[in-house]
Coordinates of C-alpha atoms in Angstrom, one line a residue:
M1 CA 64.5 -9.4 -15.7
D2 CA 64.2 -8.2 -19.3
A3 CA 64.0 -4.4 -19.3
R4 CA 61.8 -4.6 -22.4
Y5 CA 58.9 -5.6 -20.0
S6 CA 58.9 -2.0 -18.9
I7 CA 57.7 -1.1 -22.4
R8 CA 54.9 -3.6 -22.2
W9 CA 54.0 -2.2 -18.8
A10 CA 53.9 1.4 -20.2
A11 CA 51.6 0.4 -23.0
E12 CA 49.3 -2.0 -21.1
H13 CA 49.2 -0.3 -17.8
G14 CA 51.3 2.8 -17.4
L15 CA 49.4 5.1 -19.8
P16 CA 45.9 3.9 -18.6
R17 CA 47.1 4.3 -15.0
L18 CA 48.0 8.0 -15.6
G19 CA 44.6 8.5 -17.2
F20 CA 42.8 6.8 -14.4
L21 CA 44.6 8.8 -11.7
A22 CA 44.0 12.1 -13.5
L23 CA 40.3 11.3 -14.0
R24 CA 39.8 10.0 -10.5
A25 CA 41.1 13.3 -9.2
Q26 CA 38.5 15.1 -11.3
G27 CA 35.8 12.9 -9.8
D28 CA 35.1 10.5 -12.7
L29 CA 33.1 7.6 -11.2
L30 CA 34.4 4.9 -13.5
A31 CA 38.0 5.8 -12.8
R32 CA 37.2 5.8 -9.1
L33 CA 35.6 2.3 -9.4
M34 CA 38.6 0.9 -11.3
S35 CA 41.4 2.4 -9.1
G36 CA 41.8 3.4 -5.5
D37 CA 40.4 2.3 -2.1
E38 CA 36.8 3.3 -2.9
G39 CA 36.6 0.9 -5.8
Y40 CA 38.2 -2.0 -3.7
D41 CA 36.3 -1.5 -0.5
D42 CA 32.8 -0.5 -1.6
P43 CA 32.3 -0.8 -5.3
Y44 CA 28.5 -1.1 -5.1
S45 CA 27.7 2.5 -4.1
L46 CA 29.8 3.7 -7.1
I47 CA 28.0 1.2 -9.3
D48 CA 24.6 2.4 -8.2
Q49 CA 25.7 6.0 -9.2
L50 CA 27.0 4.7 -12.6
R51 CA 24.1 2.4 -13.5
G52 CA 22.0 4.9 -15.4
D53 CA 19.2 3.3 -17.4
G54 CA 21.0 0.0 -17.6
G55 CA 22.4 0.6 -21.1
V56 CA 25.9 1.6 -22.1
Q57 CA 27.1 4.5 -20.1
V58 CA 29.6 7.1 -21.4
T59 CA 32.2 8.5 -19.0
R60 CA 35.5 10.3 -19.6
A61 CA 37.2 7.0 -18.6
G62 CA 35.4 5.0 -21.3
Y63 CA 32.2 3.0 -22.0
A64 CA 30.7 0.8 -19.3
V65 CA 27.5 -1.1 -18.7
F66 CA 26.0 -2.0 -15.4
G67 CA 22.5 -3.3 -16.3
Y68 CA 21.8 -7.0 -16.3
E69 CA 20.2 -7.4 -19.7
T70 CA 22.8 -5.3 -21.6
C71 CA 25.7 -7.0 -19.8
R72 CA 24.3 -10.4 -20.7
E73 CA 23.7 -9.3 -24.3
I74 CA 27.2 -8.1 -24.8
L75 CA 28.7 -11.2 -23.3
R76 CA 26.7 -13.3 -25.7
D77 CA 27.0 -11.1 -28.8
R78 CA 29.5 -12.1 -31.5
R79 CA 29.8 -8.4 -32.5
F80 CA 32.0 -8.1 -29.3
G81 CA 35.3 -9.8 -28.8
V82 CA 37.8 -10.1 -26.1
R83 CA 39.7 -7.0 -25.1
K84 CA 43.3 -6.8 -26.3
P85 CA 45.9 -6.3 -23.6
I86 CA 47.0 -3.0 -25.3
D87 CA 44.2 -0.6 -25.9
S88 CA 43.7 1.0 -29.3
A89 CA 44.0 4.4 -27.6
V90 CA 47.7 3.9 -26.9
P91 CA 49.8 5.8 -29.5
L92 CA 50.4 3.6 -32.5
P93 CA 54.3 3.5 -32.5
L94 CA 54.3 2.5 -28.8
R95 CA 51.6 0.0 -29.4
R96 CA 53.3 -1.7 -32.3
Y97 CA 56.7 -1.8 -30.5
A98 CA 55.1 -3.2 -27.3
E99 CA 53.2 -5.9 -29.2
R100 CA 56.5 -7.3 -30.6
I101 CA 57.8 -7.9 -27.0
A102 CA 57.1 -11.4 -26.0
V103 CA 56.0 -12.1 -22.4
P104 CA 55.6 -15.4 -20.5
P105 CA 52.3 -17.2 -20.9
N106 CA 49.7 -15.6 -18.7
P107 CA 45.8 -15.3 -18.5
I108 CA 45.5 -12.1 -20.7
E109 CA 47.8 -13.1 -23.6
A110 CA 47.2 -15.4 -26.5
P111 CA 47.1 -18.4 -26.7
S112 CA 45.2 -18.2 -23.5
M113 CA 41.6 -18.8 -24.4
F114 CA 40.7 -15.8 -22.3
A115 CA 42.4 -13.7 -25.0
L116 CA 41.1 -15.4 -28.1
D117 CA 38.0 -15.1 -30.3
P118 CA 36.6 -17.8 -32.6
P119 CA 37.7 -20.0 -34.2
E120 CA 40.9 -20.4 -32.1
H121 CA 39.0 -20.0 -28.9
G122 CA 36.9 -23.0 -29.5
R123 CA 39.8 -25.2 -30.5
L124 CA 41.7 -24.5 -27.3
R125 CA 38.6 -24.5 -25.0
K126 CA 37.3 -27.9 -26.0
P127 CA 40.1 -30.0 -24.6
V128 CA 40.4 -27.9 -21.4
A129 CA 36.6 -28.0 -20.9
S130 CA 36.8 -31.8 -20.8
A131 CA 38.5 -31.4 -17.4
F132 CA 35.4 -29.8 -16.0
T133 CA 32.5 -31.9 -17.3
P134 CA 29.9 -32.8 -14.6
R135 CA 31.2 -36.4 -14.7
A136 CA 34.8 -35.4 -14.3
V137 CA 34.0 -32.9 -11.5
A138 CA 31.8 -35.5 -9.7
R139 CA 34.8 -37.8 -9.5
L140 CA 36.6 -35.1 -7.5
G141 CA 33.9 -35.0 -4.9
D142 CA 35.5 -37.5 -2.6
R143 CA 38.8 -35.7 -2.7
V144 CA 37.1 -32.4 -1.9
R145 CA 35.5 -33.9 1.2
E146 CA 38.9 -35.5 2.3
V147 CA 40.7 -32.2 1.9
T148 CA 38.1 -30.2 3.7
A149 CA 38.1 -32.7 6.6
E150 CA 41.9 -32.6 6.8
L151 CA 42.0 -28.8 6.9
L152 CA 39.3 -28.6 9.5
D153 CA 41.1 -31.1 11.7
A154 CA 44.3 -29.1 11.5
M155 CA 42.4 -25.8 12.3
A156 CA 40.8 -27.4 15.4
A157 CA 44.1 -27.4 17.2
H158 CA 44.0 -23.5 17.3
E159 CA 41.7 -21.0 18.8
S160 CA 42.3 -18.4 16.1
V161 CA 43.5 -18.7 12.5
D162 CA 43.8 -16.7 9.3
L163 CA 40.9 -18.3 7.4
I164 CA 42.3 -17.4 3.9
A165 CA 45.7 -19.0 4.5
T166 CA 44.4 -22.0 6.3
F167 CA 41.2 -22.8 4.5
A168 CA 39.9 -20.6 1.7
A169 CA 43.1 -20.9 -0.3
Q170 CA 43.9 -24.4 0.7
V171 CA 40.7 -26.2 -0.5
P172 CA 41.0 -25.1 -4.1
I173 CA 44.8 -25.4 -4.4
A174 CA 44.7 -29.0 -3.1
V175 CA 42.1 -29.9 -5.8
I176 CA 44.1 -28.1 -8.5
A177 CA 47.1 -30.1 -7.5
E178 CA 45.0 -33.2 -7.9
I179 CA 43.9 -32.1 -11.4
M180 CA 47.4 -31.1 -12.5
G181 CA 49.3 -34.0 -10.9
F182 CA 51.4 -31.6 -8.8
P183 CA 53.0 -32.8 -5.5
A184 CA 51.4 -31.5 -2.4
A185 CA 54.7 -30.0 -1.3
D186 CA 54.5 -27.5 -4.2
R187 CA 51.1 -26.0 -3.3
E188 CA 52.6 -23.0 -1.5
L189 CA 54.6 -22.2 -4.6
F190 CA 51.4 -21.9 -6.6
L191 CA 49.7 -19.8 -3.9
R192 CA 52.6 -17.3 -4.0
W193 CA 52.8 -17.2 -7.8
G194 CA 49.0 -16.9 -8.1
S195 CA 48.9 -13.9 -5.8
H196 CA 51.5 -12.1 -7.9
V197 CA 49.9 -13.0 -11.3
A198 CA 46.3 -12.0 -10.3
P199 CA 46.8 -8.2 -10.8
L200 CA 47.4 -8.8 -14.5
L201 CA 43.6 -9.0 -14.9
D202 CA 43.3 -5.3 -13.8
V203 CA 44.1 -2.3 -16.0
G204 CA 46.5 0.3 -14.8
I205 CA 48.5 -1.6 -12.3
S206 CA 51.8 -0.2 -10.9
W207 CA 55.2 -1.0 -12.4
Q208 CA 56.1 -2.9 -9.2
A209 CA 52.9 -5.1 -9.4
H210 CA 53.7 -5.8 -13.1
H211 CA 57.3 -6.6 -12.3
R212 CA 56.2 -9.1 -9.7
A213 CA 53.7 -10.6 -12.1
M214 CA 56.3 -11.1 -14.8
L215 CA 58.8 -12.7 -12.4
A216 CA 56.0 -15.1 -11.2
T217 CA 55.0 -16.0 -14.7
E218 CA 58.6 -16.7 -15.6
A219 CA 59.0 -19.0 -12.6
L220 CA 55.6 -20.7 -13.2
T221 CA 56.5 -21.2 -16.9
D222 CA 59.8 -22.9 -16.0
Y223 CA 58.0 -25.2 -13.6
L224 CA 55.2 -26.1 -16.0
V225 CA 57.6 -26.8 -18.9
A226 CA 59.5 -29.3 -16.7
H227 CA 56.1 -30.7 -15.5
I228 CA 54.9 -31.2 -19.1
E229 CA 58.0 -33.0 -20.1
K230 CA 57.7 -35.3 -17.1
V231 CA 54.1 -36.0 -17.9
R232 CA 55.0 -36.9 -21.5
R233 CA 57.6 -39.4 -20.2
D234 CA 55.5 -40.8 -17.4
P235 CA 51.8 -39.7 -17.6
G236 CA 49.7 -40.1 -14.5
E237 CA 45.9 -40.6 -14.1
D238 CA 45.2 -36.9 -13.5
I239 CA 43.2 -34.7 -15.8
F240 CA 46.2 -32.7 -17.0
S241 CA 48.1 -35.9 -18.0
L242 CA 45.1 -36.8 -20.2
L243 CA 45.2 -33.3 -21.8
V244 CA 48.9 -33.7 -22.5
T245 CA 48.8 -37.2 -23.9
T246 CA 45.6 -37.3 -25.9
G247 CA 45.4 -33.7 -27.3
D248 CA 47.2 -32.1 -30.2
L249 CA 48.3 -29.0 -28.3
T250 CA 51.8 -27.6 -28.6
T251 CA 53.9 -26.9 -25.5
T252 CA 53.0 -23.2 -25.7
E253 CA 49.3 -24.1 -25.9
L254 CA 49.6 -26.5 -23.0
L255 CA 51.2 -23.8 -20.9
A256 CA 48.3 -21.5 -21.7
S257 CA 45.8 -24.3 -20.9
A258 CA 47.5 -25.0 -17.6
N259 CA 47.2 -21.4 -16.7
V260 CA 43.5 -21.5 -17.5
L261 CA 43.0 -24.7 -15.5
M262 CA 44.7 -23.3 -12.5
G263 CA 42.9 -19.9 -12.7
A264 CA 39.5 -21.3 -13.4
G265 CA 39.8 -23.8 -10.6
F266 CA 41.5 -21.6 -8.0
E267 CA 40.8 -17.9 -7.9
T268 CA 37.0 -18.0 -8.1
T269 CA 36.8 -20.7 -5.4
M270 CA 39.2 -19.0 -3.0
N271 CA 37.5 -15.6 -3.3
L272 CA 34.0 -17.0 -3.0
L273 CA 34.9 -19.0 0.1
G274 CA 36.6 -15.9 1.6
N275 CA 33.8 -13.5 0.7
S276 CA 31.1 -15.7 2.0
I277 CA 32.3 -15.9 5.6
P278 CA 31.8 -12.2 6.6
I279 CA 28.5 -12.1 4.7
L280 CA 27.1 -15.1 6.5
L281 CA 28.4 -14.0 9.9
S282 CA 26.8 -10.6 9.4
H283 CA 23.5 -12.2 8.6
P284 CA 23.0 -14.6 11.5
D285 CA 19.3 -15.1 10.6
Q286 CA 20.3 -16.5 7.2
L287 CA 23.0 -18.7 8.7
D288 CA 20.5 -20.1 11.3
L289 CA 18.1 -20.9 8.4
L290 CA 20.8 -22.8 6.6
R291 CA 21.7 -24.7 9.8
A292 CA 18.1 -25.6 10.3
E293 CA 17.4 -26.5 6.7
P294 CA 20.8 -27.6 5.1
E295 CA 19.1 -28.5 1.9
R296 CA 19.0 -24.7 1.2
W297 CA 22.8 -24.5 0.9
S298 CA 22.8 -25.0 -2.8
L299 CA 20.7 -22.0 -3.5
A300 CA 22.6 -20.1 -0.8
I301 CA 25.8 -20.6 -2.8
E302 CA 24.1 -18.9 -5.8
E303 CA 23.0 -16.0 -3.7
L304 CA 26.6 -15.6 -2.3
L305 CA 27.9 -15.6 -5.9
R306 CA 25.3 -12.9 -6.8
F307 CA 25.7 -10.8 -3.7
D308 CA 29.5 -10.3 -3.8
T309 CA 30.9 -11.8 -7.0
S310 CA 34.5 -12.8 -7.1
V311 CA 34.9 -11.4 -10.7
Q312 CA 33.7 -7.9 -10.5
M313 CA 34.1 -6.9 -14.2
T314 CA 35.4 -7.9 -17.6
A315 CA 35.8 -6.0 -20.8
R316 CA 34.9 -6.5 -24.5
S317 CA 36.2 -5.0 -27.7
V318 CA 33.7 -3.8 -30.3
L319 CA 34.3 -5.7 -33.5
E320 CA 31.7 -4.0 -35.7
P321 CA 29.4 -1.0 -35.3
V322 CA 26.8 -1.6 -32.6
Q323 CA 24.0 0.5 -31.2
F324 CA 21.6 -0.8 -28.7
E325 CA 18.1 0.6 -28.7
G326 CA 18.1 4.1 -27.3
G327 CA 21.8 3.9 -26.7
V328 CA 25.0 5.5 -27.9
P329 CA 26.7 4.1 -31.1
L330 CA 29.8 2.0 -30.4
E331 CA 32.6 2.1 -32.9
P332 CA 34.9 -0.9 -33.8
G333 CA 38.1 -0.9 -31.7
K334 CA 36.5 0.7 -28.7
S335 CA 36.4 -1.2 -25.4
V336 CA 33.4 -1.6 -23.1
V337 CA 33.7 -2.4 -19.4
V338 CA 31.0 -5.0 -18.5
S339 CA 30.2 -4.8 -14.8
V340 CA 29.3 -8.3 -13.6
A341 CA 28.8 -6.8 -10.1
G342 CA 26.4 -4.2 -11.5
A343 CA 24.4 -6.9 -13.4
N344 CA 24.2 -9.0 -10.2
R345 CA 22.7 -6.1 -8.2
D346 CA 20.5 -4.7 -10.9
P347 CA 17.1 -3.9 -9.2
A348 CA 15.4 -4.6 -12.6
K349 CA 16.5 -8.2 -12.4
F350 CA 16.9 -8.8 -8.6
P351 CA 14.4 -6.9 -6.5
D352 CA 15.9 -5.3 -3.4
P353 CA 19.3 -6.3 -4.7
H354 CA 21.4 -5.2 -1.7
R355 CA 19.6 -7.5 0.5
F356 CA 21.2 -10.9 1.1
D357 CA 18.6 -13.6 0.9
V358 CA 19.4 -17.3 0.7
T359 CA 15.8 -18.0 -0.4
R360 CA 16.0 -15.7 -3.4
A361 CA 14.3 -17.7 -6.2
N362 CA 16.2 -16.3 -9.2
A363 CA 19.7 -16.1 -7.5
K364 CA 21.1 -18.6 -10.0
D365 CA 20.5 -16.1 -12.8
H366 CA 23.6 -14.2 -11.7
L367 CA 26.4 -13.6 -14.2
S368 CA 29.3 -14.4 -11.9
F369 CA 30.5 -17.2 -14.1
G370 CA 29.8 -15.1 -17.3
T371 CA 27.7 -16.4 -20.1
G372 CA 28.2 -17.3 -23.7
M373 CA 31.3 -18.8 -25.2
H374 CA 33.6 -17.4 -22.5
A375 CA 31.5 -18.7 -19.6
C376 CA 33.8 -19.9 -16.8
I377 CA 34.7 -23.6 -17.4
G378 CA 35.4 -24.1 -13.7
A379 CA 31.9 -23.1 -12.5
S380 CA 30.8 -26.7 -11.7
L381 CA 34.0 -27.4 -9.7
T382 CA 33.6 -24.1 -7.8
R383 CA 30.1 -25.0 -6.8
L384 CA 31.1 -28.5 -5.7
E385 CA 34.0 -27.2 -3.6
V386 CA 32.1 -24.4 -1.9
L387 CA 29.0 -26.6 -1.3
Q388 CA 31.2 -29.1 0.5
A389 CA 33.5 -26.6 2.3
L390 CA 31.2 -23.9 3.7
P391 CA 28.6 -26.1 5.5
A392 CA 31.4 -28.3 6.9
L393 CA 33.2 -25.2 8.3
F394 CA 30.1 -23.9 10.1
D395 CA 29.2 -27.3 11.3
R396 CA 32.6 -27.9 12.8
F397 CA 33.0 -24.4 14.3
P398 CA 29.5 -23.2 15.2
D399 CA 31.0 -20.3 17.3
I400 CA 33.3 -19.0 14.6
R401 CA 33.6 -15.2 14.7
L402 CA 35.8 -12.6 12.9
D403 CA 38.8 -11.7 15.1
G404 CA 39.6 -8.4 13.6
E405 CA 39.1 -6.6 10.3
P406 CA 39.6 -8.7 7.2
T407 CA 42.1 -7.3 4.7
R408 CA 40.8 -6.8 1.1
R409 CA 43.0 -7.6 -1.9
R410 CA 43.8 -4.3 -3.7
L411 CA 42.3 -5.5 -7.0
S412 CA 39.5 -4.2 -9.1
T413 CA 38.7 -7.3 -11.2
L414 CA 39.1 -10.1 -8.7
R415 CA 37.3 -9.3 -5.4
G416 CA 38.5 -11.2 -2.3
Y417 CA 40.5 -11.0 0.9
S418 CA 44.2 -11.5 1.5
Q419 CA 43.7 -12.1 5.2
M420 CA 40.8 -12.9 7.5
P421 CA 41.5 -13.5 11.2
V422 CA 38.8 -15.6 12.9
R423 CA 38.3 -17.0 16.3
L424 CA 37.1 -20.6 16.0
K425 CA 35.9 -21.2 19.5
S426 CA 34.2 -19.2 22.2
R427 CA 36.5 -17.8 24.9

């Protein structure tokens, strides 16, 4: 592996990591939220302490916002752009050297649309978004039902399973394979690569995590380059083939778009499915209501998204001077952490926000899929998959119970489980 990646790690993660660890030891709440067990296991108590008046909060670890209205405004405001992988606080010589070191295509590097502002963002988003139009997603409905039924049939042969490995990860990866035209035999490759790449969305990851991510992105890139060439020679009827053959994207842009397609269609769905199980099992009255009145499932999915969002936070860079009413002035070049989890549990927007309520009328106002130009393009697909998969799981296994403590992923941005042992049948 190219030793120069160590320079990228030092600039992107190493220096911020040292800062977070030092500030966490001194009790800085934002540093505690973004690193360490407390931020992974129970971020919401820290968020309540950080919320303040809902405007931009100033901590020694940086600017952050936890109120619904300000979070929504920042995500929609053109005076804010995407955060650059290397923060402006990194010493200039190191920053300039690190920026010249190329890394494999990944979600946080241009030309990924996640890392671009207008006008390039719109040019790359438009062809990819065509994969997730309501009509295109509706055509995947039958496949989602087939996959769900197949997985439940396979699970029925066992009394206990790991629900992440056998179900929550398998539903979305099967659908993504359908979208991308990948053979079913390669699904496990993508699950492994995806688990290694996901930490890149955090700030301050360890060198070992960064090393694994780079190896995974290299392997994924090699696979995708070969797949793109195959599609150009012999296109299929899948959505990605349409993107390759009808668009004007370069191979590099197609690689970035493929990463977006897989990320938008996989991570949110897997984590939402996994997060939902313990919530519903710990609220049996709500689950009983859904069983008695299954038409409530659609709104229940929105409440699940609000209550424990799969994407806990994002960040924006200040492009021009900004000062919200009564708030602190924000200078260009500074970054602001936007707490999606904080917005979703803001009592000013969602009364009694820590109560899980599948009848909550405004649950769909959550920001779990973002808003504005960077709103998640896979939102409609995630809703479709979860609306099919969750009711089917509880219908097929009415006695399902946790069979031990689920294991959280040690990530700050993406919230989910890596393992979840469950007992499917009564003893």
